[in-house]
XYZ file of C-alpha atoms in Angstrom:
103
model
C 0.000 0.000 0.000
C 1.258 3.498 -0.838
C 2.437 5.681 1.987
C 0.784 9.076 2.427
C 2.881 12.200 2.760
C 2.019 14.340 5.739
C 2.253 18.081 6.154
C 4.604 19.616 8.676
C 2.833 20.831 11.795
C 2.033 24.540 12.024
C 3.444 24.653 15.551
C 7.153 24.094 16.100
C 8.815 23.497 19.479
C 11.471 25.995 20.581
C 14.719 24.920 22.229
C 13.291 25.679 25.674
C 10.250 23.450 25.077
C 7.701 26.213 24.407
C 5.649 26.137 21.197
C 5.928 28.697 18.426
C 3.376 28.931 15.625
C 4.632 29.401 12.093
C 3.625 32.568 10.220
C 0.541 32.258 8.049
C 1.790 33.038 4.551
C -1.688 33.281 2.990
C -2.351 36.470 4.962
C 0.435 38.245 3.052
C -0.358 36.923 -0.452
C -2.342 38.911 -3.035
C -5.271 37.250 -4.797
C -7.921 37.913 -7.403
C -7.629 40.648 -10.008
C -4.432 42.086 -8.511
C -2.745 38.696 -8.812
C -3.886 38.270 -12.429
C -2.617 41.766 -13.295
C 0.750 40.913 -11.712
C 0.947 37.601 -13.620
C 0.389 39.412 -16.939
C 2.860 42.186 -16.094
C 5.682 39.824 -15.041
C 5.030 37.497 -18.002
C 4.953 40.433 -20.470
C 8.411 41.575 -19.283
C 9.881 38.117 -19.985
C 7.654 35.215 -21.118
C 10.466 32.657 -20.737
C 11.078 30.430 -17.724
C 13.697 32.067 -15.489
C 15.522 28.722 -15.057
C 15.403 26.793 -18.352
C 14.452 29.738 -20.635
C 11.584 27.754 -22.213
C 8.935 30.026 -23.770
C 5.722 29.831 -21.695
C 2.110 30.432 -22.678
C -0.206 32.901 -20.966
C -2.159 32.257 -18.768
C -1.782 28.532 -18.033
C 1.734 27.630 -19.195
C 3.627 28.985 -16.194
C 3.588 29.575 -12.462
C 4.297 32.952 -10.942
C 7.039 32.093 -8.466
C 8.519 34.053 -5.580
C 12.312 34.198 -5.896
C 12.549 34.273 -2.090
C 9.609 32.179 -0.833
C 7.097 33.922 1.409
C 7.585 31.342 4.149
C 11.299 32.217 4.173
C 10.609 35.918 4.612
C 10.239 37.008 0.975
C 7.884 39.827 0.124
C 4.807 39.470 -2.071
C 5.900 42.179 -4.490
C 6.482 42.193 -8.233
C 10.276 42.462 -7.897
C 10.301 39.160 -5.976
C 8.340 37.318 -8.712
C 9.508 35.350 -11.736
C 8.006 33.119 -14.414
C 8.727 29.388 -14.045
C 7.412 26.651 -16.348
C 4.675 24.528 -14.788
C 3.797 20.848 -14.749
C 5.004 17.882 -12.712
C 8.485 18.051 -14.292
C 8.545 21.835 -14.615
C 11.028 24.176 -13.004
C 8.410 25.452 -10.526
C 7.832 21.973 -9.085
C 11.582 21.390 -8.811
C 12.228 24.751 -7.106
C 9.349 24.253 -4.659
C 10.615 20.795 -3.711
C 14.122 22.201 -3.229
C 12.843 25.109 -1.083
C 10.843 22.752 1.123
C 13.746 20.322 1.488
C 15.802 22.989 3.247
C 12.951 24.006 5.530
C-alpha cells in the first residue's frame, strides 16, 4: 500500500520546550484581479522560464514564483516574482521541492 505524505505541523517546538506557531503566509499573499494583473505584467516583461528559458504560454503555461519564498521571509511584491514553467516536471515543481527540502 502506498504511503501518504504528511504536512509539517504549524506549531514548532522551541529549544526551551515552548511552542511557536509558524507565520501564516496566505495572509500576506495577493489574490484575485491584482494577482492576475501581476501575472500578466511579469510574463509580459519576460515570457520565458527564469531557469530553463523555455517560452511559456499565458495564462496557463507557467507559475508565478517568488524568488525568495514567502515562508522564508520574501515579500509578495512584483520584484520578488519570476516566471517558471509549470507541470510535474517543470522548473516550478523542482524549485518548490528544493525550497521545502531545506525548511
